[in-house]
């Protein structure tokens, strides 16, 4: 039997924004005033967080937990109030907020200032969405799909912003649900280009292979959405965090498997999965 053909999707793994945040943090570990802490885990990846810890970079969940030194804002961004609190503190602040997230925050603030009811498409408890919400005004709503919309919208003038890692499919669904219920609908498609490229490449690959393995943290929203998109094209899609989870039985009788990975999945984790798949005898 010929070996399983393993294909790796374009744009699998770290995005530009995550790489930038990691570079800033590793540099801060050597150069910034100690103690160095990130505000929340830098990325949804336990092995990276453990590595940072060995270099003296800790994690705090709240600004009040810091005892001087340096605080690093991760790529997801922070709520407006947190930023204001930090400005008044004597901490050294390194801002690794991804510019795509900053742009979405600015658009949310603009819509709110112009009197729109702001609807955020995203995961309610995700740190990026909590940040967006602080700019979108107290009446803003967070939805994951049109099903989450209230029976009666408080305004017919609606502005939409989107968590940067959502999918175009979900946005299209929401816009279709909102259009008949509004008089004015202004949509800022703030899905970032890295997400679009990754999802586009994974979608195309999923329809050309016999199975898909999506690598990344189970807590990582963008990885979960990637798995969801691939499963819509190829039902034999498996979401794994590490190579140990690969079950050779998944590939029995198949010829090919495609691999993709979320924006917070380190290269070593992808390589380990690919190496394991290359040993599978279908
Ligand atoms: S997924 Fe997009 S918005 Fe998020 S950090 Fe990466 S490039 Fe920035």
PDB file of C-alpha atoms and ligand atoms in Angstrom:
ATOM      1  CA  UNK A   1       0.000   0.000   0.000  1.00  0.00           C
ATOM      2  CA  UNK A   2       1.393   3.443  -0.903  1.00  0.00           C
ATOM      3  CA  UNK A   3       1.944   5.877   1.962  1.00  0.00           C
ATOM      4  CA  UNK A   4      -0.593   8.506   2.902  1.00  0.00           C
ATOM      5  CA  UNK A   5      -0.060  11.699   0.899  1.00  0.00           C
ATOM      6  CA  UNK A   6       0.261  14.571   3.396  1.00  0.00           C
ATOM      7  CA  UNK A   7      -0.497  18.064   2.165  1.00  0.00           C
ATOM      8  CA  UNK A   8       0.086  21.214   4.213  1.00  0.00           C
ATOM      9  CA  UNK A   9      -2.217  24.145   3.613  1.00  0.00           C
ATOM     10  CA  UNK A  10      -0.815  27.583   2.797  1.00  0.00           C
ATOM     11  CA  UNK A  11      -0.915  30.023   5.721  1.00  0.00           C
ATOM     12  CA  UNK A  12      -1.141  27.249   8.352  1.00  0.00           C
ATOM     13  CA  UNK A  13       0.046  28.375  11.791  1.00  0.00           C
ATOM     14  CA  UNK A  14       1.186  31.684  13.244  1.00  0.00           C
ATOM     15  CA  UNK A  15      -0.246  34.817  11.668  1.00  0.00           C
ATOM     16  CA  UNK A  16       1.607  38.070  11.377  1.00  0.00           C
ATOM     17  CA  UNK A  17      -0.075  39.587  14.464  1.00  0.00           C
ATOM     18  CA  UNK A  18       0.800  36.644  16.706  1.00  0.00           C
ATOM     19  CA  UNK A  19       4.411  36.551  15.475  1.00  0.00           C
ATOM     20  CA  UNK A  20       4.729  40.249  16.208  1.00  0.00           C
ATOM     21  CA  UNK A  21       3.335  39.797  19.740  1.00  0.00           C
ATOM     22  CA  UNK A  22       5.701  36.872  20.379  1.00  0.00           C
ATOM     23  CA  UNK A  23       8.746  38.815  19.098  1.00  0.00           C
ATOM     24  CA  UNK A  24       7.861  41.752  21.344  1.00  0.00           C
ATOM     25  CA  UNK A  25       7.439  39.463  24.352  1.00  0.00           C
ATOM     26  CA  UNK A  26      10.662  37.483  23.878  1.00  0.00           C
ATOM     27  CA  UNK A  27      12.530  40.771  23.460  1.00  0.00           C
ATOM     28  CA  UNK A  28      10.872  42.180  26.588  1.00  0.00           C
ATOM     29  CA  UNK A  29      11.965  39.108  28.565  1.00  0.00           C
ATOM     30  CA  UNK A  30      15.591  40.205  28.002  1.00  0.00           C
ATOM     31  CA  UNK A  31      15.290  43.977  27.918  1.00  0.00           C
ATOM     32  CA  UNK A  32      12.186  45.353  29.694  1.00  0.00           C
ATOM     33  CA  UNK A  33      11.944  46.326  33.389  1.00  0.00           C
ATOM     34  CA  UNK A  34      11.131  43.244  35.522  1.00  0.00           C
ATOM     35  CA  UNK A  35       8.828  41.692  36.443  1.00  0.00           C
ATOM     36  CA  UNK A  36       7.480  41.136  32.920  1.00  0.00           C
ATOM     37  CA  UNK A  37       3.895  39.940  32.659  1.00  0.00           C
ATOM     38  CA  UNK A  38       1.395  39.524  29.870  1.00  0.00           C
ATOM     39  CA  UNK A  39      -2.171  40.620  30.550  1.00  0.00           C
ATOM     40  CA  UNK A  40      -3.844  37.251  29.999  1.00  0.00           C
ATOM     41  CA  UNK A  41      -2.073  34.351  28.250  1.00  0.00           C
ATOM     42  CA  UNK A  42      -0.258  35.719  25.186  1.00  0.00           C
ATOM     43  CA  UNK A  43      -1.753  33.066  22.897  1.00  0.00           C
ATOM     44  CA  UNK A  44      -4.031  30.058  23.394  1.00  0.00           C
ATOM     45  CA  UNK A  45      -1.141  27.639  23.495  1.00  0.00           C
ATOM     46  CA  UNK A  46       0.054  25.988  26.727  1.00  0.00           C
ATOM     47  CA  UNK A  47       3.534  25.043  25.398  1.00  0.00           C
ATOM     48  CA  UNK A  48       4.336  28.633  24.380  1.00  0.00           C
ATOM     49  CA  UNK A  49       3.104  29.966  27.744  1.00  0.00           C
ATOM     50  CA  UNK A  50       5.294  27.389  29.556  1.00  0.00           C
ATOM     51  CA  UNK A  51       8.321  28.411  27.478  1.00  0.00           C
ATOM     52  CA  UNK A  52       7.744  32.089  28.253  1.00  0.00           C
ATOM     53  CA  UNK A  53       7.530  31.227  31.945  1.00  0.00           C
ATOM     54  CA  UNK A  54      11.018  29.674  31.838  1.00  0.00           C
ATOM     55  CA  UNK A  55      12.241  33.038  30.517  1.00  0.00           C
ATOM     56  CA  UNK A  56      10.639  34.903  33.383  1.00  0.00           C
ATOM     57  CA  UNK A  57       7.489  36.116  31.608  1.00  0.00           C
ATOM     58  CA  UNK A  58       4.443  35.587  33.802  1.00  0.00           C
ATOM     59  CA  UNK A  59       0.714  35.971  33.188  1.00  0.00           C
ATOM     60  CA  UNK A  60      -1.617  38.210  35.171  1.00  0.00           C
ATOM     61  CA  UNK A  61      -5.355  38.252  34.657  1.00  0.00           C
ATOM     62  CA  UNK A  62      -5.827  41.805  35.915  1.00  0.00           C
ATOM     63  CA  UNK A  63      -3.740  45.005  35.997  1.00  0.00           C
ATOM     64  CA  UNK A  64      -4.166  45.177  39.797  1.00  0.00           C
ATOM     65  CA  UNK A  65      -2.192  41.911  40.132  1.00  0.00           C
ATOM     66  CA  UNK A  66       0.975  43.488  38.729  1.00  0.00           C
ATOM     67  CA  UNK A  67       3.694  44.691  41.075  1.00  0.00           C
ATOM     68  CA  UNK A  68       5.534  47.258  38.958  1.00  0.00           C
ATOM     69  CA  UNK A  69       7.692  46.349  35.990  1.00  0.00           C
ATOM     70  CA  UNK A  70       6.300  45.685  32.516  1.00  0.00           C
ATOM     71  CA  UNK A  71       2.906  44.635  31.265  1.00  0.00           C
ATOM     72  CA  UNK A  72       2.403  43.383  27.716  1.00  0.00           C
ATOM     73  CA  UNK A  73      -0.950  43.766  25.962  1.00  0.00           C
ATOM     74  CA  UNK A  74      -1.583  40.770  23.725  1.00  0.00           C
ATOM     75  CA  UNK A  75      -2.735  40.819  20.111  1.00  0.00           C
ATOM     76  CA  UNK A  76      -6.448  40.560  21.103  1.00  0.00           C
ATOM     77  CA  UNK A  77      -6.355  44.104  22.523  1.00  0.00           C
ATOM     78  CA  UNK A  78      -7.873  45.307  25.803  1.00  0.00           C
ATOM     79  CA  UNK A  79     -11.028  47.175  26.828  1.00  0.00           C
ATOM     80  CA  UNK A  80     -10.874  50.964  26.777  1.00  0.00           C
ATOM     81  CA  UNK A  81     -11.076  51.168  30.616  1.00  0.00           C
ATOM     82  CA  UNK A  82      -8.013  48.911  30.974  1.00  0.00           C
ATOM     83  CA  UNK A  83      -6.035  51.102  28.604  1.00  0.00           C
ATOM     84  CA  UNK A  84      -7.038  54.206  30.571  1.00  0.00           C
ATOM     85  CA  UNK A  85      -6.048  52.524  33.841  1.00  0.00           C
ATOM     86  CA  UNK A  86      -2.649  51.618  32.401  1.00  0.00           C
ATOM     87  CA  UNK A  87      -2.067  55.163  31.156  1.00  0.00           C
ATOM     88  CA  UNK A  88      -2.469  56.418  34.748  1.00  0.00           C
ATOM     89  CA  UNK A  89      -0.191  53.700  36.198  1.00  0.00           C
ATOM     90  CA  UNK A  90       3.598  53.790  36.424  1.00  0.00           C
ATOM     91  CA  UNK A  91       3.942  50.440  34.650  1.00  0.00           C
ATOM     92  CA  UNK A  92       5.932  50.096  31.445  1.00  0.00           C
ATOM     93  CA  UNK A  93       3.338  49.110  28.854  1.00  0.00           C
ATOM     94  CA  UNK A  94       4.221  47.225  25.679  1.00  0.00           C
ATOM     95  CA  UNK A  95       1.278  47.214  23.328  1.00  0.00           C
ATOM     96  CA  UNK A  96       1.149  44.147  21.067  1.00  0.00           C
ATOM     97  CA  UNK A  97      -2.476  44.748  20.051  1.00  0.00           C
ATOM     98  CA  UNK A  98      -2.750  43.657  16.424  1.00  0.00           C
ATOM     99  CA  UNK A  99      -3.395  46.670  14.145  1.00  0.00           C
ATOM    100  CA  UNK A 100      -6.367  44.793  12.636  1.00  0.00           C
ATOM    101  CA  UNK A 101      -7.930  44.656  16.111  1.00  0.00           C
ATOM    102  CA  UNK A 102      -7.197  48.352  16.727  1.00  0.00           C
ATOM    103  CA  UNK A 103      -8.906  49.166  13.442  1.00  0.00           C
ATOM    104  CA  UNK A 104     -12.013  47.148  14.444  1.00  0.00           C
ATOM    105  CA  UNK A 105     -12.085  48.979  17.810  1.00  0.00           C
ATOM    106  CA  UNK A 106     -11.898  52.348  16.037  1.00  0.00           C
ATOM    107  CA  UNK A 107     -14.753  51.396  13.713  1.00  0.00           C
ATOM    108  CA  UNK A 108     -16.895  50.257  16.647  1.00  0.00           C
ATOM    109  CA  UNK A 109     -16.270  53.604  18.411  1.00  0.00           C
ATOM    110  CA  UNK A 110     -17.108  55.568  15.258  1.00  0.00           C
ATOM    111  CA  UNK A 111     -20.395  53.703  14.753  1.00  0.00           C
ATOM    112  CA  UNK A 112     -21.324  54.267  18.383  1.00  0.00           C
ATOM    113  CA  UNK A 113     -20.459  58.009  18.164  1.00  0.00           C
ATOM    114  CA  UNK A 114     -22.655  58.290  15.069  1.00  0.00           C
ATOM    115  CA  UNK A 115     -25.631  56.844  16.940  1.00  0.00           C
ATOM    116  CA  UNK A 116     -25.790  53.381  15.377  1.00  0.00           C
ATOM    117  CA  UNK A 117     -26.829  50.373  17.412  1.00  0.00           C
ATOM    118  CA  UNK A 118     -23.561  48.421  17.211  1.00  0.00           C
ATOM    119  CA  UNK A 119     -23.799  44.674  16.687  1.00  0.00           C
ATOM    120  CA  UNK A 120     -20.590  42.688  17.120  1.00  0.00           C
ATOM    121  CA  UNK A 121     -20.354  39.329  15.393  1.00  0.00           C
ATOM    122  CA  UNK A 122     -18.138  37.232  17.660  1.00  0.00           C
ATOM    123  CA  UNK A 123     -17.751  35.030  20.709  1.00  0.00           C
ATOM    124  CA  UNK A 124     -19.280  36.806  23.693  1.00  0.00           C
ATOM    125  CA  UNK A 125     -16.504  35.985  26.200  1.00  0.00           C
ATOM    126  CA  UNK A 126     -13.515  36.222  23.874  1.00  0.00           C
ATOM    127  CA  UNK A 127     -11.027  38.895  25.034  1.00  0.00           C
ATOM    128  CA  UNK A 128     -11.043  40.577  21.625  1.00  0.00           C
ATOM    129  CA  UNK A 129     -14.839  40.869  21.747  1.00  0.00           C
ATOM    130  CA  UNK A 130     -14.783  42.213  25.329  1.00  0.00           C
ATOM    131  CA  UNK A 131     -12.401  44.891  24.057  1.00  0.00           C
ATOM    132  CA  UNK A 132     -14.590  45.695  21.031  1.00  0.00           C
ATOM    133  CA  UNK A 133     -17.638  45.956  23.237  1.00  0.00           C
ATOM    134  CA  UNK A 134     -16.037  48.668  25.366  1.00  0.00           C
ATOM    135  CA  UNK A 135     -15.737  50.818  22.230  1.00  0.00           C
ATOM    136  CA  UNK A 136     -19.156  49.911  20.829  1.00  0.00           C
ATOM    137  CA  UNK A 137     -21.237  51.567  23.548  1.00  0.00           C
ATOM    138  CA  UNK A 138     -23.290  50.154  26.405  1.00  0.00           C
ATOM    139  CA  UNK A 139     -26.280  49.295  24.198  1.00  0.00           C
ATOM    140  CA  UNK A 140     -24.184  47.186  21.806  1.00  0.00           C
ATOM    141  CA  UNK A 141     -25.064  43.546  21.212  1.00  0.00           C
ATOM    142  CA  UNK A 142     -22.814  40.526  20.678  1.00  0.00           C
ATOM    143  CA  UNK A 143     -24.122  37.713  18.494  1.00  0.00           C
ATOM    144  CA  UNK A 144     -22.666  34.554  16.997  1.00  0.00           C
ATOM    145  CA  UNK A 145     -25.458  34.118  14.470  1.00  0.00           C
ATOM    146  CA  UNK A 146     -28.825  35.684  13.538  1.00  0.00           C
ATOM    147  CA  UNK A 147     -30.472  33.306  16.051  1.00  0.00           C
ATOM    148  CA  UNK A 148     -28.933  35.374  18.875  1.00  0.00           C
ATOM    149  CA  UNK A 149     -30.614  38.608  17.721  1.00  0.00           C
ATOM    150  CA  UNK A 150     -33.384  39.860  20.029  1.00  0.00           C
ATOM    151  CA  UNK A 151     -36.992  39.551  18.808  1.00  0.00           C
ATOM    152  CA  UNK A 152     -37.164  43.366  18.587  1.00  0.00           C
ATOM    153  CA  UNK A 153     -34.079  45.384  17.699  1.00  0.00           C
ATOM    154  CA  UNK A 154     -33.780  48.551  19.844  1.00  0.00           C
ATOM    155  CA  UNK A 155     -32.940  50.600  16.720  1.00  0.00           C
ATOM    156  CA  UNK A 156     -33.447  50.416  12.942  1.00  0.00           C
ATOM    157  CA  UNK A 157     -30.032  52.027  12.381  1.00  0.00           C
ATOM    158  CA  UNK A 158     -27.537  49.253  12.821  1.00  0.00           C
ATOM    159  CA  UNK A 159     -23.765  49.111  12.424  1.00  0.00           C
ATOM    160  CA  UNK A 160     -21.871  45.825  12.376  1.00  0.00           C
ATOM    161  CA  UNK A 161     -18.266  45.068  13.298  1.00  0.00           C
ATOM    162  CA  UNK A 162     -16.754  41.608  13.292  1.00  0.00           C
ATOM    163  CA  UNK A 163     -14.272  39.778  15.506  1.00  0.00           C
ATOM    164  CA  UNK A 164     -11.194  39.573  13.281  1.00  0.00           C
ATOM    165  CA  UNK A 165     -11.121  35.759  13.186  1.00  0.00           C
ATOM    166  CA  UNK A 166     -14.762  35.118  12.237  1.00  0.00           C
ATOM    167  CA  UNK A 167     -15.673  33.517   8.926  1.00  0.00           C
ATOM    168  CA  UNK A 168     -17.194  35.229   5.889  1.00  0.00           C
ATOM    169  CA  UNK A 169     -19.979  32.608   5.964  1.00  0.00           C
ATOM    170  CA  UNK A 170     -21.081  33.698   9.441  1.00  0.00           C
ATOM    171  CA  UNK A 171     -20.937  37.358   8.441  1.00  0.00           C
ATOM    172  CA  UNK A 172     -23.038  36.697   5.322  1.00  0.00           C
ATOM    173  CA  UNK A 173     -25.605  34.864   7.465  1.00  0.00           C
ATOM    174  CA  UNK A 174     -25.833  37.752   9.923  1.00  0.00           C
ATOM    175  CA  UNK A 175     -26.166  40.386   7.197  1.00  0.00           C
ATOM    176  CA  UNK A 176     -28.922  38.345   5.542  1.00  0.00           C
ATOM    177  CA  UNK A 177     -30.707  38.109   8.910  1.00  0.00           C
ATOM    178  CA  UNK A 178     -30.364  41.818   9.667  1.00  0.00           C
ATOM    179  CA  UNK A 179     -31.135  43.392   6.289  1.00  0.00           C
ATOM    180  CA  UNK A 180     -34.926  42.878   6.384  1.00  0.00           C
ATOM    181  CA  UNK A 181     -35.092  44.150   9.974  1.00  0.00           C
ATOM    182  CA  UNK A 182     -33.270  47.478   9.559  1.00  0.00           C
ATOM    183  CA  UNK A 183     -33.677  50.797   7.739  1.00  0.00           C
ATOM    184  CA  UNK A 184     -29.965  51.484   7.627  1.00  0.00           C
ATOM    185  CA  UNK A 185     -27.322  48.782   7.864  1.00  0.00           C
ATOM    186  CA  UNK A 186     -23.643  49.725   7.824  1.00  0.00           C
ATOM    187  CA  UNK A 187     -21.281  46.749   7.834  1.00  0.00           C
ATOM    188  CA  UNK A 188     -17.570  47.004   8.559  1.00  0.00           C
ATOM    189  CA  UNK A 189     -16.095  43.694   7.517  1.00  0.00           C
ATOM    190  CA  UNK A 190     -13.245  43.643  10.041  1.00  0.00           C
ATOM    191  CA  UNK A 191     -12.246  40.015   9.458  1.00  0.00           C
ATOM    192  CA  UNK A 192      -8.465  40.298   9.050  1.00  0.00           C
ATOM    193  CA  UNK A 193      -6.624  39.366   5.874  1.00  0.00           C
ATOM    194  CA  UNK A 194      -4.610  36.660   7.689  1.00  0.00           C
ATOM    195  CA  UNK A 195      -7.852  34.930   8.702  1.00  0.00           C
ATOM    196  CA  UNK A 196      -9.262  35.253   5.208  1.00  0.00           C
ATOM    197  CA  UNK A 197      -6.141  33.775   3.605  1.00  0.00           C
ATOM    198  CA  UNK A 198      -5.938  30.900   6.085  1.00  0.00           C
ATOM    199  CA  UNK A 199      -9.630  30.062   5.806  1.00  0.00           C
ATOM    200  CA  UNK A 200      -9.605  30.363   1.994  1.00  0.00           C
ATOM    201  CA  UNK A 201      -6.611  28.053   1.633  1.00  0.00           C
ATOM    202  CA  UNK A 202      -8.014  25.518   4.121  1.00  0.00           C
ATOM    203  CA  UNK A 203     -11.423  25.504   2.430  1.00  0.00           C
ATOM    204  CA  UNK A 204      -9.845  24.867  -0.983  1.00  0.00           C
ATOM    205  CA  UNK A 205      -7.577  22.140   0.366  1.00  0.00           C
ATOM    206  CA  UNK A 206     -10.400  20.403   2.274  1.00  0.00           C
ATOM    207  CA  UNK A 207     -12.329  19.794  -0.927  1.00  0.00           C
ATOM    208  CA  UNK A 208      -9.302  18.115  -2.571  1.00  0.00           C
ATOM    209  CA  UNK A 209      -8.204  15.630   0.121  1.00  0.00           C
ATOM    210  CA  UNK A 210      -9.710  12.521   1.747  1.00  0.00           C
ATOM    211  CA  UNK A 211      -9.333  13.804   5.322  1.00  0.00           C
ATOM    212  CA  UNK A 212      -8.237  16.951   7.152  1.00  0.00           C
ATOM    213  CA  UNK A 213      -6.332  17.441  10.387  1.00  0.00           C
ATOM    214  CA  UNK A 214      -6.630  20.876  11.994  1.00  0.00           C
ATOM    215  CA  UNK A 215      -3.910  21.554  14.570  1.00  0.00           C
ATOM    216  CA  UNK A 216      -4.369  23.998  17.436  1.00  0.00           C
ATOM    217  CA  UNK A 217      -5.650  24.625  20.953  1.00  0.00           C
ATOM    218  CA  UNK A 218      -9.181  23.443  21.696  1.00  0.00           C
ATOM    219  CA  UNK A 219      -9.646  26.840  23.399  1.00  0.00           C
ATOM    220  CA  UNK A 220      -8.606  28.710  20.282  1.00  0.00           C
ATOM    221  CA  UNK A 221     -11.672  30.169  18.578  1.00  0.00           C
ATOM    222  CA  UNK A 222      -9.963  30.690  15.230  1.00  0.00           C
ATOM    223  CA  UNK A 223      -8.791  27.048  15.197  1.00  0.00           C
ATOM    224  CA  UNK A 224     -12.286  25.816  16.016  1.00  0.00           C
ATOM    225  CA  UNK A 225     -13.743  27.881  13.163  1.00  0.00           C
ATOM    226  CA  UNK A 226     -11.109  26.504  10.816  1.00  0.00           C
ATOM    227  CA  UNK A 227     -12.184  22.977  11.791  1.00  0.00           C
ATOM    228  CA  UNK A 228     -15.830  23.959  11.257  1.00  0.00           C
ATOM    229  CA  UNK A 229     -15.105  25.304   7.743  1.00  0.00           C
ATOM    230  CA  UNK A 230     -13.070  22.251   6.768  1.00  0.00           C
ATOM    231  CA  UNK A 231     -15.738  19.878   8.118  1.00  0.00           C
ATOM    232  CA  UNK A 232     -18.308  21.568   5.888  1.00  0.00           C
ATOM    233  CA  UNK A 233     -16.178  20.558   2.867  1.00  0.00           C
ATOM    234  CA  UNK A 234     -14.698  17.314   4.191  1.00  0.00           C
ATOM    235  CA  UNK A 235     -16.635  15.507   6.956  1.00  0.00           C
ATOM    236  CA  UNK A 236     -13.500  13.469   7.844  1.00  0.00           C
ATOM    237  CA  UNK A 237     -12.027  16.500   9.638  1.00  0.00           C
ATOM    238  CA  UNK A 238     -10.249  16.067  12.982  1.00  0.00           C
ATOM    239  CA  UNK A 239      -9.209  18.862  15.365  1.00  0.00           C
ATOM    240  CA  UNK A 240      -6.139  17.892  17.414  1.00  0.00           C
ATOM    241  CA  UNK A 241      -3.878  19.757  19.811  1.00  0.00           C
ATOM    242  CA  UNK A 242      -0.913  17.424  19.448  1.00  0.00           C
ATOM    243  CA  UNK A 243       0.507  14.543  17.406  1.00  0.00           C
ATOM    244  CA  UNK A 244      -0.390  12.047  20.185  1.00  0.00           C
ATOM    245  CA  UNK A 245      -4.070  12.445  19.410  1.00  0.00           C
ATOM    246  CA  UNK A 246      -3.694  11.136  15.840  1.00  0.00           C
ATOM    247  CA  UNK A 247      -5.475   7.824  15.407  1.00  0.00           C
ATOM    248  CA  UNK A 248      -4.185   5.864  12.369  1.00  0.00           C
ATOM    249  CA  UNK A 249      -7.656   4.264  12.033  1.00  0.00           C
ATOM    250  CA  UNK A 250      -8.989   7.631  10.816  1.00  0.00           C
ATOM    251  CA  UNK A 251      -7.064   7.166   7.571  1.00  0.00           C
ATOM    252  CA  UNK A 252      -7.703   3.506   6.805  1.00  0.00           C
ATOM    253  CA  UNK A 253      -8.257   3.065   3.060  1.00  0.00           C
ATOM    254  CA  UNK A 254      -7.644   6.778   2.322  1.00  0.00           C
ATOM    255  CA  UNK A 255      -5.062   8.246  -0.038  1.00  0.00           C
ATOM    256  CA  UNK A 256      -4.509  11.787   1.181  1.00  0.00           C
ATOM    257  CA  UNK A 257      -4.772  14.063   4.209  1.00  0.00           C
ATOM    258  CA  UNK A 258      -4.537  17.841   4.418  1.00  0.00           C
ATOM    259  CA  UNK A 259      -3.121  19.690   7.412  1.00  0.00           C
ATOM    260  CA  UNK A 260      -3.925  23.208   8.511  1.00  0.00           C
ATOM    261  CA  UNK A 261      -3.449  25.064  11.792  1.00  0.00           C
ATOM    262  CA  UNK A 262      -4.802  28.020  13.741  1.00  0.00           C
ATOM    263  CA  UNK A 263      -3.081  31.390  14.094  1.00  0.00           C
ATOM    264  CA  UNK A 264      -1.701  30.492  17.526  1.00  0.00           C
ATOM    265  CA  UNK A 265      -0.240  27.081  16.638  1.00  0.00           C
ATOM    266  CA  UNK A 266       3.576  27.018  16.802  1.00  0.00           C
ATOM    267  CA  UNK A 267       5.514  25.525  13.840  1.00  0.00           C
ATOM    268  CA  UNK A 268       6.929  22.697  16.027  1.00  0.00           C
ATOM    269  CA  UNK A 269       3.424  21.458  16.814  1.00  0.00           C
ATOM    270  CA  UNK A 270       2.477  21.382  13.107  1.00  0.00           C
ATOM    271  CA  UNK A 271       5.740  19.619  12.193  1.00  0.00           C
ATOM    272  CA  UNK A 272       5.135  16.941  14.864  1.00  0.00           C
ATOM    273  CA  UNK A 273       1.648  16.241  13.475  1.00  0.00           C
ATOM    274  CA  UNK A 274       2.944  16.067   9.893  1.00  0.00           C
ATOM    275  CA  UNK A 275       5.775  13.708  10.940  1.00  0.00           C
ATOM    276  CA  UNK A 276       3.255  11.434  12.686  1.00  0.00           C
ATOM    277  CA  UNK A 277       0.935  11.433   9.644  1.00  0.00           C
ATOM    278  CA  UNK A 278       3.833  10.530   7.348  1.00  0.00           C
ATOM    279  CA  UNK A 279       4.277   7.330   9.360  1.00  0.00           C
ATOM    280  CA  UNK A 280       0.634   6.290   9.051  1.00  0.00           C
ATOM    281  CA  UNK A 281       0.026   3.273   6.833  1.00  0.00           C
ATOM    282  CA  UNK A 282      -3.441   3.706   5.377  1.00  0.00           C
TER     283      UNK A 282
HETATM  284  S1  LIG B   1      -5.607  36.633  13.448  1.00  0.00           S
HETATM  285 FE1  LIG B   1      -5.574  38.577  12.337  1.00  0.00          FE
HETATM  286  S2  LIG B   1      -6.232  40.097  13.842  1.00  0.00           S
HETATM  287 FE2  LIG B   1      -5.655  38.265  14.996  1.00  0.00          FE
HETATM  288  S3  LIG B   1      -3.523  38.605  15.505  1.00  0.00           S
HETATM  289 FE3  LIG B   1      -3.549  37.446  13.589  1.00  0.00          FE
HETATM  290  S4  LIG B   1      -3.401  39.031  11.978  1.00  0.00           S
HETATM  291 FE4  LIG B   1      -4.015  40.042  13.885  1.00  0.00          FE
END
